[in-house]
Short mmCIF file of C-alpha atoms in Angstrom, two decimals:
data_model
loop_
_atom_site.label_atom_id
_atom_site.label_comp_id
_atom_site.label_asym_id
_atom_site.label_seq_id
_atom_site.Cartn_x
_atom_site.Cartn_y
_atom_site.Cartn_z
CA UNK A 332 -5.07 14.94 -16.50
CA UNK A 333 -3.57 17.37 -13.93
CA UNK A 334 -4.21 18.00 -10.31
CA UNK A 335 -7.02 20.47 -10.93
CA UNK A 336 -8.95 18.11 -13.24
CA UNK A 337 -8.58 15.20 -10.82
CA UNK A 338 -10.00 17.38 -8.00
CA UNK A 339 -12.83 18.45 -10.29
CA UNK A 340 -13.66 14.87 -11.15
CA UNK A 341 -13.60 13.84 -7.52
CA UNK A 342 -15.89 16.66 -6.45
CA UNK A 343 -18.61 15.85 -8.99
CA UNK A 344 -21.63 14.33 -7.28
CA UNK A 345 -22.96 10.87 -7.99
CA UNK A 346 -25.49 10.76 -10.84
CA UNK A 347 -28.76 8.90 -11.19
CA UNK A 348 -29.56 6.66 -14.26
CA UNK A 349 -31.23 9.57 -16.09
CA UNK A 350 -28.13 11.64 -15.79
CA UNK A 351 -29.37 14.02 -13.11
CA UNK A 352 -26.75 14.79 -10.49
CA UNK A 353 -27.56 14.22 -6.83
CA UNK A 354 -27.06 17.60 -5.24
CA UNK A 355 -27.72 16.40 -1.67
CA UNK A 356 -24.50 14.43 -1.42
CA UNK A 357 -21.43 16.31 -0.35
CA UNK A 358 -18.05 15.83 -2.07
CA UNK A 359 -15.85 13.18 -0.50
CA UNK A 360 -12.90 14.53 1.45
CA UNK A 361 -9.51 13.61 0.09
CA UNK A 362 -8.07 12.01 3.18
CA UNK A 363 -7.55 8.65 4.79
CA UNK A 364 -10.76 6.92 5.99
CA UNK A 365 -11.35 6.20 9.64
CA UNK A 366 -12.45 2.54 9.20
CA UNK A 367 -10.29 0.66 11.76
CA UNK A 368 -12.25 -0.21 14.89
CA UNK A 369 -11.42 -2.28 18.00
CA UNK A 370 -11.78 -5.77 16.43
CA UNK A 371 -9.89 -4.58 13.40
CA UNK A 372 -7.17 -3.10 15.59
CA UNK A 373 -6.71 -6.32 17.58
CA UNK A 374 -6.61 -8.30 14.30
CA UNK A 375 -4.03 -5.84 12.95
CA UNK A 376 -1.77 -6.31 15.90
CA UNK A 377 -2.18 -10.13 16.25
CA UNK A 378 -2.08 -10.70 12.53
CA UNK A 379 1.02 -8.58 11.90
CA UNK A 380 2.98 -9.94 14.83
CA UNK A 381 2.14 -13.61 14.18
CA UNK A 382 3.78 -13.77 10.75
CA UNK A 383 7.11 -15.45 10.08
CA UNK A 384 8.83 -14.80 13.37
CA UNK A 385 7.43 -17.71 15.42
CA UNK A 386 8.42 -20.12 12.60
CA UNK A 387 11.92 -18.66 12.03
CA UNK A 388 13.13 -17.27 15.38
CA UNK A 389 12.83 -20.35 17.72
CA UNK A 390 15.83 -21.97 16.03
CA UNK A 391 18.02 -18.83 16.32
CA UNK A 392 17.01 -18.12 19.96
CA UNK A 393 17.81 -21.72 20.91
CA UNK A 394 21.13 -21.53 19.05
CA UNK A 395 22.21 -18.39 20.98
CA UNK A 396 21.31 -19.63 24.53
CA UNK A 397 21.83 -23.33 24.03
CA UNK A 398 19.11 -24.76 26.28
CA UNK A 399 15.32 -25.09 26.59
CA UNK A 400 14.97 -23.19 29.87
CA UNK A 401 16.67 -19.96 28.82
CA UNK A 402 14.93 -20.17 25.48
CA UNK A 403 11.44 -20.21 27.01
CA UNK A 404 12.50 -17.46 29.40
CA UNK A 405 13.55 -15.32 26.57
CA UNK A 406 10.28 -15.74 24.81
CA UNK A 407 8.36 -14.71 27.92
CA UNK A 408 10.53 -11.73 28.71
CA UNK A 409 10.23 -10.59 25.05
CA UNK A 410 6.46 -10.61 25.43
CA UNK A 411 6.71 -8.47 28.59
CA UNK A 412 9.03 -6.07 26.89
CA UNK A 413 6.79 -5.80 23.80
CA UNK A 414 3.81 -5.11 26.18
CA UNK A 415 5.69 -2.41 28.08
CA UNK A 416 6.90 -0.75 24.79
CA UNK A 417 3.39 -0.87 23.44
CA UNK A 418 1.98 0.78 26.54
CA UNK A 419 4.48 3.66 25.98
CA UNK A 420 3.30 3.87 22.40
CA UNK A 421 -0.32 3.92 23.56
CA UNK A 422 0.38 7.16 25.49
CA UNK A 423 2.24 8.55 22.59
CA UNK A 424 -0.48 7.62 20.06
CA UNK A 425 -3.29 9.14 22.17
CA UNK A 426 -1.26 12.28 22.84
CA UNK A 427 -0.15 12.86 19.28
CA UNK A 428 -2.88 11.43 17.09
CA UNK A 429 -0.96 11.50 13.81
CA UNK A 430 -0.16 8.48 11.62
CA UNK A 431 3.39 7.48 10.93
CA UNK A 432 4.44 5.60 14.04
CA UNK A 433 7.55 7.01 15.65
CA UNK A 434 7.90 9.85 13.06
CA UNK A 435 5.48 12.37 14.56
CA UNK A 436 6.66 11.66 18.11
CA UNK A 437 10.29 12.29 17.16
CA UNK A 438 9.23 15.43 15.28
CA UNK A 439 7.33 16.83 18.33
CA UNK A 440 10.08 15.96 20.87
CA UNK A 441 13.32 16.53 19.07
CA UNK A 442 12.60 18.39 15.82
CA UNK A 443 12.78 17.47 12.14
CA UNK A 444 16.31 16.01 11.94
CA UNK A 445 15.77 12.88 14.11
CA UNK A 446 12.32 12.50 12.45
CA UNK A 447 13.92 12.58 9.04
CA UNK A 448 16.63 10.16 10.00
CA UNK A 449 13.88 7.76 11.26
CA UNK A 450 12.00 8.04 7.99
CA UNK A 451 15.22 7.65 6.04
CA UNK A 452 16.32 4.50 7.98
CA UNK A 453 12.82 3.05 7.89
CA UNK A 454 12.32 3.62 4.23
CA UNK A 455 15.68 2.19 3.11
CA UNK A 456 16.53 -0.30 5.85
CA UNK A 457 14.01 -1.10 8.63
CA UNK A 458 10.70 -1.54 6.87
CA UNK A 459 11.99 -3.20 3.66
CA UNK A 460 14.14 -5.66 5.53
CA UNK A 461 11.11 -6.53 7.75
CA UNK A 462 8.95 -7.10 4.64
CA UNK A 463 11.76 -9.02 3.00
CA UNK A 464 12.13 -11.36 6.04
CA UNK A 465 8.42 -12.17 6.00
CA UNK A 466 8.36 -12.76 2.29
CA UNK A 467 11.42 -15.00 2.39
CA UNK A 468 9.84 -16.99 5.17
CA UNK A 469 6.67 -17.33 3.16
CA UNK A 470 8.70 -18.64 0.21
CA UNK A 471 10.61 -21.07 2.34
CA UNK A 472 7.55 -22.64 3.92
CA UNK A 473 5.40 -22.52 0.80
CA UNK A 474 8.09 -24.52 -1.08
CA UNK A 475 8.90 -26.89 1.75
CA UNK A 476 6.31 -29.59 0.87
CA UNK A 477 7.67 -29.90 -2.63
CA UNK A 478 11.25 -30.55 -1.36
CA UNK A 479 11.02 -33.12 1.30
CA UNK A 480 14.65 -34.12 0.71
CA UNK A 481 15.84 -30.83 2.21
CA UNK A 482 14.80 -31.89 5.67
CA UNK A 483 16.75 -34.38 7.71
CA UNK A 484 15.36 -37.94 7.70
CA UNK A 485 12.87 -38.50 10.51
CA UNK A 486 14.36 -40.19 13.62
CA UNK A 487 11.30 -40.99 15.57
CA UNK A 488 7.98 -42.59 14.64
CA UNK A 489 5.52 -40.13 13.10
CA UNK A 490 2.40 -40.53 15.12
CA UNK A 491 -0.75 -38.51 15.73
CA UNK A 492 -0.78 -39.67 19.24
CA UNK A 493 2.13 -37.27 19.98
CA UNK A 494 -0.38 -34.43 19.83
CA UNK A 495 -2.37 -35.90 22.65
CA UNK A 496 0.43 -37.35 24.85
CA UNK A 497 2.97 -34.59 24.98
CA UNK A 498 6.47 -35.71 26.00
CA UNK A 499 8.32 -33.97 28.84
CA UNK A 500 11.83 -35.42 28.63
CA UNK A 501 13.17 -32.30 26.81
CA UNK A 502 12.09 -30.08 29.73
CA UNK A 503 14.08 -31.98 32.34
CA UNK A 504 17.26 -30.09 33.35
CA UNK A 505 16.13 -27.41 30.93
CA UNK A 506 18.92 -24.99 31.93
CA UNK A 507 21.67 -27.56 31.55
CA UNK A 508 24.34 -26.83 28.94
CA UNK A 509 23.07 -23.30 28.44
CA UNK A 510 25.62 -20.83 27.13
CA UNK A 511 24.77 -17.54 28.68
CA UNK A 512 26.68 -14.37 27.82
CA UNK A 513 25.81 -10.69 27.17
CA UNK A 514 26.21 -11.08 23.43
CA UNK A 515 24.29 -14.43 23.21
CA UNK A 516 21.40 -13.03 25.21
CA UNK A 517 21.42 -9.84 23.11
CA UNK A 518 21.25 -11.83 19.86
CA UNK A 519 18.57 -14.13 21.33
CA UNK A 520 16.53 -11.11 22.21
CA UNK A 521 16.96 -9.74 18.69
CA UNK A 522 15.47 -12.89 17.31
CA UNK A 523 12.71 -13.18 19.92
CA UNK A 524 11.73 -9.56 19.63
CA UNK A 525 11.70 -9.85 15.82
CA UNK A 526 8.87 -12.38 16.34
CA UNK A 527 7.01 -9.86 18.48
CA UNK A 528 7.61 -6.91 16.12
CA UNK A 529 4.31 -5.37 15.10
CA UNK A 530 3.24 -4.26 18.53
CA UNK A 531 3.37 -0.66 17.40
CA UNK A 532 1.62 -1.10 14.01
CA UNK A 533 -1.61 0.72 15.06
CA UNK A 534 0.51 3.92 15.73
CA UNK A 535 1.23 4.02 11.97
CA UNK A 536 -2.45 4.31 11.10
CA UNK A 537 -3.71 6.45 14.03
CA UNK A 538 -5.54 8.81 11.64
CA UNK A 539 -7.62 5.87 10.34
CA UNK A 540 -8.61 4.54 13.76
CA UNK A 541 -12.17 4.95 15.02
CA UNK A 542 -12.04 6.53 18.54
CA UNK A 543 -8.23 6.12 18.93
CA UNK A 544 -8.32 7.11 22.58
CA UNK A 545 -10.22 3.95 23.39
CA UNK A 546 -9.40 1.52 20.59
CA UNK A 547 -5.58 2.02 20.50
CA UNK A 548 -4.86 1.07 24.13
CA UNK A 549 -7.56 -1.65 24.23
CA UNK A 550 -6.15 -3.32 21.10
CA UNK A 551 -2.70 -3.39 22.64
CA UNK A 552 -3.85 -4.71 26.09
CA UNK A 553 -5.80 -7.45 24.44
CA UNK A 554 -3.64 -8.28 21.46
CA UNK A 555 -0.07 -8.54 22.78
CA UNK A 556 -0.72 -10.82 25.87
CA UNK A 557 -2.69 -13.03 23.50
CA UNK A 558 0.29 -13.33 21.26
CA UNK A 559 2.71 -13.89 24.24
CA UNK A 560 0.69 -16.90 25.48
CA UNK A 561 0.32 -18.26 21.96
CA UNK A 562 4.14 -18.02 21.41
CA UNK A 563 5.10 -19.66 24.62
CA UNK A 564 2.67 -22.57 23.92
CA UNK A 565 3.97 -22.96 20.39
CA UNK A 566 7.53 -23.22 21.67
CA UNK A 567 6.46 -25.72 24.33
CA UNK A 568 4.89 -27.74 21.46
CA UNK A 569 8.11 -27.64 19.40
CA UNK A 570 10.15 -28.90 22.41
CA UNK A 571 7.58 -31.51 23.19
CA UNK A 572 8.09 -33.21 19.80
CA UNK A 573 11.73 -32.39 19.16
CA UNK A 574 15.01 -32.31 21.12
CA UNK A 575 17.23 -29.21 20.99
CA UNK A 576 19.53 -30.88 18.54
CA UNK A 577 16.69 -31.92 16.19
CA UNK A 578 15.26 -28.40 16.34
CA UNK A 579 18.59 -26.84 15.44
CA UNK A 580 19.08 -29.23 12.53
CA UNK A 581 15.60 -28.62 11.12
CA UNK A 582 15.41 -26.58 7.91
CA UNK A 583 11.87 -25.53 8.74
CA UNK A 584 10.90 -26.00 12.32
CA UNK A 585 7.13 -25.94 11.84
CA UNK A 586 7.38 -28.43 8.95
CA UNK A 587 9.38 -30.85 11.11
CA UNK A 588 6.78 -30.37 13.85
CA UNK A 589 3.95 -31.11 11.42
CA UNK A 590 5.75 -34.28 10.20
CA UNK A 591 5.97 -35.58 13.84
CA UNK A 592 2.43 -34.74 14.89
CA UNK A 593 0.13 -34.55 11.87
CA UNK A 594 1.51 -37.10 9.41
CA UNK A 595 0.04 -37.77 6.80
CA UNK A 596 -1.73 -34.40 7.00
CA UNK A 597 1.53 -32.51 7.70
CA UNK A 598 1.03 -30.47 4.48
CA UNK A 599 -1.46 -28.42 6.51
CA UNK A 600 1.42 -26.79 8.43
CA UNK A 601 3.32 -25.12 5.56
CA UNK A 602 0.01 -24.14 4.01
CA UNK A 603 -1.09 -22.29 7.07
CA UNK A 604 2.40 -20.81 7.71
CA UNK A 605 2.21 -19.46 4.19
CA UNK A 606 -1.21 -17.96 4.99
CA UNK A 607 0.17 -16.44 8.19
CA UNK A 608 3.25 -14.90 6.56
CA UNK A 609 1.37 -13.45 3.58
CA UNK A 610 -1.24 -12.00 5.93
CA UNK A 611 1.48 -10.48 8.09
CA UNK A 612 3.17 -9.09 5.03
CA UNK A 613 -0.08 -7.45 4.00
CA UNK A 614 -0.34 -5.80 7.42
CA UNK A 615 3.22 -4.56 7.40
CA UNK A 616 2.82 -3.13 3.91
CA UNK A 617 -0.39 -1.43 4.94
CA UNK A 618 1.12 0.27 7.91
CA UNK A 619 4.58 1.02 6.51
CA UNK A 620 3.00 2.80 3.49
CA UNK A 621 1.61 5.30 5.90
CA UNK A 622 5.04 6.21 7.17
CA UNK A 623 6.17 7.07 3.69
CA UNK A 624 2.91 9.03 3.23
CA UNK A 625 3.46 11.12 6.43
CA UNK A 626 7.07 11.74 5.65
CA UNK A 627 6.05 12.96 2.14
CA UNK A 628 3.34 15.11 3.66
CA UNK A 629 5.91 16.87 5.93
CA UNK A 630 8.28 17.50 2.96
CA UNK A 631 10.89 14.92 4.02
CA UNK A 632 10.27 12.72 0.97
CA UNK A 633 8.96 13.30 -2.50
CA UNK A 634 5.65 15.18 -2.30
CA UNK A 635 4.01 12.63 -4.57
CA UNK A 636 4.46 9.93 -1.92
CA UNK A 637 1.97 11.78 0.22
CA UNK A 638 -0.69 11.82 -2.44
CA UNK A 639 -3.97 9.83 -2.06
CA UNK A 640 -5.84 7.79 -4.67
CA UNK A 641 -9.07 9.53 -5.60
CA UNK A 642 -10.77 6.17 -6.08
CA UNK A 643 -9.70 4.27 -3.02
CA UNK A 644 -8.50 7.05 -0.65
CA UNK A 645 -5.28 5.13 0.09
CA UNK A 646 -1.63 6.30 -0.17
CA UNK A 647 -1.09 4.37 -3.36
CA UNK A 648 2.31 5.99 -4.39
CA UNK A 649 3.80 5.32 -0.93
CA UNK A 650 2.80 1.70 -0.92
CA UNK A 651 4.12 1.07 -4.42
CA UNK A 652 7.45 2.85 -3.66
CA UNK A 653 7.82 0.80 -0.40
CA UNK A 654 7.17 -2.43 -2.26
CA UNK A 655 9.79 -1.60 -4.89
CA UNK A 656 12.45 -0.98 -2.25
CA UNK A 657 11.63 -4.27 -0.54
CA UNK A 658 12.30 -6.29 -3.66
CA UNK A 659 16.00 -5.12 -3.49
CA UNK A 660 16.26 -6.74 -0.07
CA UNK A 661 14.75 -10.03 -1.20
CA UNK A 662 17.28 -10.70 -3.90
CA UNK A 663 20.41 -11.09 -1.73
CA UNK A 664 18.45 -11.60 1.53
CA UNK A 665 19.57 -14.02 4.21
CA UNK A 666 16.89 -14.26 6.94
CA UNK A 667 19.05 -14.46 10.06
CA UNK A 668 21.39 -11.69 8.92
CA UNK A 669 18.48 -9.45 8.06
CA UNK A 670 16.84 -10.12 11.44
CA UNK A 671 20.01 -9.11 13.40
CA UNK A 672 20.55 -5.83 11.54
CA UNK A 673 16.85 -5.03 11.39
CA UNK A 674 16.59 -5.46 15.19
CA UNK A 675 19.71 -3.42 15.83
CA UNK A 676 18.43 -0.50 13.68
CA UNK A 677 14.85 -0.63 14.86
CA UNK A 678 15.62 -0.61 18.58
CA UNK A 679 17.66 2.57 18.12
CA UNK A 680 14.42 4.30 17.13
CA UNK A 681 12.13 2.42 19.53
CA UNK A 682 14.40 3.61 22.39
CA UNK A 683 14.51 7.14 21.05
CA UNK A 684 10.76 7.28 20.65
CA UNK A 685 10.12 6.06 24.20
CA UNK A 686 12.78 8.59 25.42
CA UNK A 687 10.73 11.23 23.58
CA UNK A 688 7.80 10.34 25.80
CA UNK A 689 9.91 11.08 28.89
CA UNK A 690 11.21 14.36 27.35
CA UNK A 691 7.70 15.50 26.45
CA UNK A 692 6.48 14.98 30.00
CA UNK A 693 8.73 17.95 30.96
CA UNK A 694 8.88 20.03 27.79
CA UNK A 695 5.26 19.61 26.52
CA UNK A 696 3.30 19.69 29.67
CA UNK A 697 0.37 21.41 27.94
CA UNK A 698 -0.35 18.39 25.73
CA UNK A 699 -3.57 16.49 26.51
CA UNK A 700 -2.80 12.91 27.62
CA UNK A 701 -5.87 10.73 27.68
CA UNK A 702 -3.59 7.88 28.80
CA UNK A 703 -0.74 8.51 31.21
CA UNK A 704 1.35 5.48 32.18
CA UNK A 705 3.76 5.51 35.18
CA UNK A 706 7.10 7.14 34.28
CA UNK A 707 8.97 4.10 35.41
CA UNK A 708 7.70 2.12 32.34
CA UNK A 709 9.29 4.31 29.69
CA UNK A 710 12.45 4.61 31.80
CA UNK A 711 12.75 0.76 31.91
CA UNK A 712 12.08 0.39 28.17
CA UNK A 713 14.62 3.14 27.32
CA UNK A 714 17.35 1.46 29.43
CA UNK A 715 16.60 -1.97 27.88
CA UNK A 716 16.77 -0.41 24.43
CA UNK A 717 20.18 0.99 25.17
CA UNK A 718 21.35 -2.42 26.39
CA UNK A 719 19.98 -4.21 23.30
CA UNK A 720 21.78 -1.73 21.00
CA UNK A 721 25.09 -1.66 22.82
CA UNK A 722 25.41 -5.32 23.98
CA UNK A 723 26.21 -6.87 20.56
CA UNK A 724 28.57 -4.00 19.61
CA UNK A 725 30.59 -4.25 22.84
CA UNK A 726 30.76 -8.00 23.31
CA UNK A 727 30.75 -9.26 19.68
CA UNK A 728 31.54 -6.24 17.46
CA UNK A 729 31.10 -6.45 13.69
CA UNK A 730 31.68 -3.93 11.05
CA UNK A 731 28.13 -4.38 9.83
CA UNK A 732 26.76 -2.63 12.86
CA UNK A 733 29.13 0.31 12.14
CA UNK A 734 27.91 0.38 8.52
CA UNK A 735 24.34 0.40 9.71
CA UNK A 736 24.97 3.47 11.95
CA UNK A 737 26.89 5.25 9.19
CA UNK A 738 24.07 4.57 6.75
CA UNK A 739 21.54 6.07 9.12
CA UNK A 740 23.70 9.16 9.69
CA UNK A 741 24.29 9.51 5.92
CA UNK A 742 20.66 10.63 5.75
CA UNK A 743 21.90 14.00 7.14
CA UNK A 744 23.53 14.69 3.72
CA UNK A 745 20.18 14.20 1.97
CA UNK A 746 18.42 16.28 4.59
CA UNK A 747 20.72 19.23 4.15
CA UNK A 748 20.61 19.07 0.35
CA UNK A 749 16.92 18.31 -0.34
CA UNK A 750 15.03 19.39 2.78
CA UNK A 751 16.86 22.20 4.49
CA UNK A 752 18.18 24.12 1.42
CA UNK A 753 15.62 22.74 -1.11
CA UNK A 754 17.80 23.46 -4.11
CA UNK A 755 15.92 24.67 -7.18
CA UNK A 756 17.62 22.03 -9.41
CA UNK A 757 16.15 19.28 -7.22
CA UNK A 758 12.71 20.67 -7.70
CA UNK A 759 13.17 20.90 -11.46
CA UNK A 760 13.77 17.13 -11.32
CA UNK A 761 10.97 16.17 -8.87
CA UNK A 762 8.22 18.36 -10.30
CA UNK A 763 7.94 16.56 -13.67
CA UNK A 764 8.13 13.21 -11.89
CA UNK A 765 5.35 14.29 -9.51
CA UNK A 766 3.13 15.46 -12.42
CA UNK A 767 3.51 12.27 -14.46
CA UNK A 768 2.97 9.99 -11.50
CA UNK A 769 -0.07 11.98 -10.46
CA UNK A 770 -1.67 11.43 -13.89
CA UNK A 771 -0.67 7.80 -14.06
CA UNK A 772 -1.91 6.78 -10.59
CA UNK A 773 -4.84 9.31 -10.36
CA UNK A 774 -3.79 10.72 -7.03
CA UNK A 775 -4.17 14.19 -5.37
CA UNK A 776 -2.59 15.84 -2.35
CA UNK A 777 -4.29 15.16 0.97
CA UNK A 778 -6.27 17.80 2.86
CA UNK A 779 -4.80 19.25 5.95
CA UNK A 780 -5.03 16.99 9.01
CA UNK A 781 -6.86 18.63 11.90
CA UNK A 782 -4.88 18.90 15.09
#
């Protein structure tokens, strides 16, 4: 079954029970559906952000700054930074209404090479490691109730009354014994911002948003402050029931919290953490597949990755390929290490994308901008991005950061060979793969996206 036969099958009208075709119905366009409204957009942002981060990062943030006060401050500042970054992406998303997150913005501002390097890094580092972190967190919490011996023995009486009383001893002298340095703050921000990652997820599915000029910024304005308040309250809850030492010694912070507060119903906590992480994983997979789809559509990846299922009108090959890459990260994955290198890599491109907004204010003045934020916001976010990338390298250099940069730049080799020159021998290999996958998955190329 080739491309032509699939198109022919798709274009056939629906039939009645007596076999007569319904001529009044027009053939369905082979493109992504615009089905994401305001409520769906808010749910996408909140559901994707609140995944594994709030259950994994509190321990690492506290370990880096050493005290309750700086820890809560980091969480609040991360929320503000995520909001400012999302406002920049709201302008970008309503100015360039293409799916793929940072990819089309880098393409418009700087050309194909930075856009390709982003898709290269995202496909092989950023998105799979993000998905792997969430899945590892899901596995950790889902298995926690079955291995109670892994947690330290309880020190205080487990009592439901703790939920109503709320202890305040841990908040006294909350900045005492803090260990503040440029590297420790940078690593604390990496873990805190990982928990907020997802604030740009709607920009990956702009082509599927109903009325993106309204729903994209509204979803951001409502969703991210809601998450920020939620995160700060959750951290306060942790410190109300645990000392800093107990939190650092906990194998699973939320499970220990549940043991203190909800015993004997503490099994509810890992259950709902599992629901939260698997929901977030679903959202990440949904949006990341669109990046692979857009890169394939632009010729920066295998063309078949941009094909759309004729049955479900979704980029099935892109999602399957993305999931396969993620499995590689899960096998040797260590959550904290993955978070550090994910954050390092992703903030390179966050900063570059926000800088693209500043550049296009001067080089692409003709673009229609339904939302135009004050220029000081992208300037602040760009400067913070530079600090977040450089601080760990300067104050606590590790070879792994160099390897990460070299891996991103290695994408230039693949760009020159397979995109710029488009060697015939590479097409001889890719064409049969495309044909067989097209028949197996029943997918066809998308129609052109209207500008």
